[in-house]
Amino acid sequence: MSNIGFRICKSVDRINPEIIAGFKGIAASNIADVMGRFRAMDHAIKSVNKPGIHVVGSAFTVRTHPSDNLMVHKAMDLAKPGDLIVIDASGDMGHAILGELMCHYAKVKGLGGFIVDGPVRDLYAIAEMGFPVFARGGTPRGPYKEGPGEINTVISCGNVPVAPGDVIVGDDDGVVVIPSAEAQEVLKSARAVQEKEAATIQAIYDGKWDRSWIDAALQAKGCEVIE
């Protein structure tokens, strides 16, 4: 009998932690830009924390039945400090996949946070404790603990594929997924974009922002300008 739908893979190939740490402070929007504006999760998956959140970590993936969190509990026991537990609950909004108690446990274990393609509960308590949680929203209806589910297989979260060990970056704009094999290259490019934006902001305040590209683009498209 096949174990598809009910299996646990304990091993995760995590990349160099220095590369993961390098994404700290880099905006999710800049990272998405250098990946062709792909790999950004659906806009509905947002931080439930207070503004100013920025989280970076290695993906520890869970696929669960939309109404169940048995495998999420097991993932918390298996995940390593700094890991972000990324949960594919099919985007269903019927049952909260986790709440305040699970966040306290994950915080004590040193986990990085939760990314949930579904709802959570105890929103105020989670926001007050400051533990990073991204979800589609909230509901007071709790989950079952029966399964099925999978841990550390390739999942879909927010319409983006996520493999165990991928780099996850989340902030107030949302969540992006960086494939582990491309993380070093993406980091280099994202840093360059961040530096360019800082220079542009300075140019704006110095009155030196070159705006000639706008008219050039309109002219190239044959735009008629009527005085």
CSV table of C-alpha atoms in Angstrom, one decimal, residues 119-211:
chain,number,residue,atom,x,y,z
A,119,PRO,CA,-6.4,30.5,8.4
A,120,VAL,CA,-5.1,30.7,12.0
A,121,ARG,CA,-6.8,31.8,15.2
A,122,ASP,CA,-5.9,33.8,18.3
A,123,LEU,CA,-4.8,36.7,16.1
A,124,TYR,CA,-4.5,39.3,18.8
A,125,ALA,CA,-2.5,37.1,21.0
A,126,ILE,CA,-0.1,36.1,18.2
A,127,ALA,CA,0.3,39.8,17.2
A,128,GLU,CA,1.1,40.7,20.8
A,129,MET,CA,3.7,38.0,21.4
A,130,GLY,CA,5.5,39.0,18.2
A,131,PHE,CA,6.1,35.5,16.8
A,132,PRO,CA,6.1,35.6,13.0
A,133,VAL,CA,3.0,34.1,11.4
A,134,PHE,CA,1.7,34.6,7.9
A,135,ALA,CA,-1.7,33.3,6.9
A,136,ARG,CA,-4.8,33.9,4.7
A,137,GLY,CA,-6.8,35.2,7.7
A,138,GLY,CA,-8.4,34.0,10.9
A,139,THR,CA,-11.3,31.9,12.2
A,140,PRO,CA,-12.2,30.8,15.7
A,141,ARG,CA,-13.0,27.3,14.4
A,142,GLY,CA,-10.3,24.9,15.5
A,143,PRO,CA,-8.8,21.9,13.6
A,144,TYR,CA,-8.9,18.2,13.9
A,145,LYS,CA,-5.9,16.0,14.6
A,146,GLU,CA,-6.4,12.9,12.5
A,147,GLY,CA,-4.3,13.4,9.3
A,148,PRO,CA,-3.5,12.6,6.6
A,149,GLY,CA,-0.5,14.8,5.7
A,150,GLU,CA,3.1,14.9,4.6
A,151,ILE,CA,6.2,16.5,6.0
A,152,ASN,CA,9.1,17.7,3.9
A,153,THR,CA,7.8,16.9,0.4
A,154,VAL,CA,7.3,19.6,-2.3
A,155,ILE,CA,4.2,21.5,-1.6
A,156,SER,CA,2.2,24.5,-3.0
A,157,CYS,CA,1.7,27.5,-0.7
A,158,GLY,CA,0.1,30.6,-2.0
A,159,ASN,CA,0.3,29.2,-5.6
A,160,VAL,CA,4.1,28.9,-5.4
A,161,PRO,CA,6.0,25.6,-5.2
A,162,VAL,CA,8.0,25.2,-2.0
A,163,ALA,CA,10.6,22.5,-1.5
A,164,PRO,CA,12.2,21.6,1.8
A,165,GLY,CA,15.3,23.8,2.3
A,166,ASP,CA,14.1,26.7,0.0
A,167,VAL,CA,14.7,30.1,1.5
A,168,ILE,CA,11.6,32.0,2.7
A,169,VAL,CA,11.5,35.8,3.1
A,170,GLY,CA,8.4,37.5,4.5
A,171,ASP,CA,7.6,41.1,5.4
A,172,ASP,CA,4.6,43.4,5.4
A,173,ASP,CA,4.2,43.1,1.6
A,174,GLY,CA,4.0,39.3,1.7
A,175,VAL,CA,6.1,36.2,1.2
A,176,VAL,CA,8.6,35.1,-1.4
A,177,VAL,CA,10.2,31.7,-2.0
A,178,ILE,CA,13.8,31.5,-3.2
A,179,PRO,CA,14.8,28.0,-4.6
A,180,SER,CA,17.7,26.8,-2.6
A,181,ALA,CA,19.9,26.1,-5.7
A,182,GLU,CA,19.5,29.7,-6.8
A,183,ALA,CA,19.7,31.4,-3.5
A,184,GLN,CA,23.3,32.7,-3.7
A,185,GLU,CA,22.7,34.3,-7.1
A,186,VAL,CA,19.4,35.8,-6.1
A,187,LEU,CA,21.0,37.2,-2.9
A,188,LYS,CA,23.7,39.0,-5.0
A,189,SER,CA,21.1,40.4,-7.4
A,190,ALA,CA,18.8,41.5,-4.6
A,191,ARG,CA,21.5,43.3,-2.8
A,192,ALA,CA,22.3,45.2,-6.0
A,193,VAL,CA,18.7,46.2,-6.3
A,194,GLN,CA,18.6,47.3,-2.7
A,195,GLU,CA,21.7,49.5,-3.2
A,196,LYS,CA,20.3,51.0,-6.4
A,197,GLU,CA,17.0,51.9,-4.7
A,198,ALA,CA,18.9,53.6,-1.8
A,199,ALA,CA,20.8,55.7,-4.3
A,200,THR,CA,17.6,56.6,-6.1
A,201,ILE,CA,16.0,57.7,-2.9
A,202,GLN,CA,19.0,60.0,-2.2
A,203,ALA,CA,18.7,61.3,-5.7
A,204,ILE,CA,15.1,62.2,-5.2
A,205,TYR,CA,15.9,64.3,-2.1
A,206,ASP,CA,18.8,65.9,-3.9
A,207,GLY,CA,16.6,66.8,-6.8
A,208,LYS,CA,18.6,64.7,-9.2
A,209,TRP,CA,16.3,61.9,-10.1
A,210,ASP,CA,16.5,61.4,-13.9
A,211,ARG,CA,12.9,61.3,-15.2
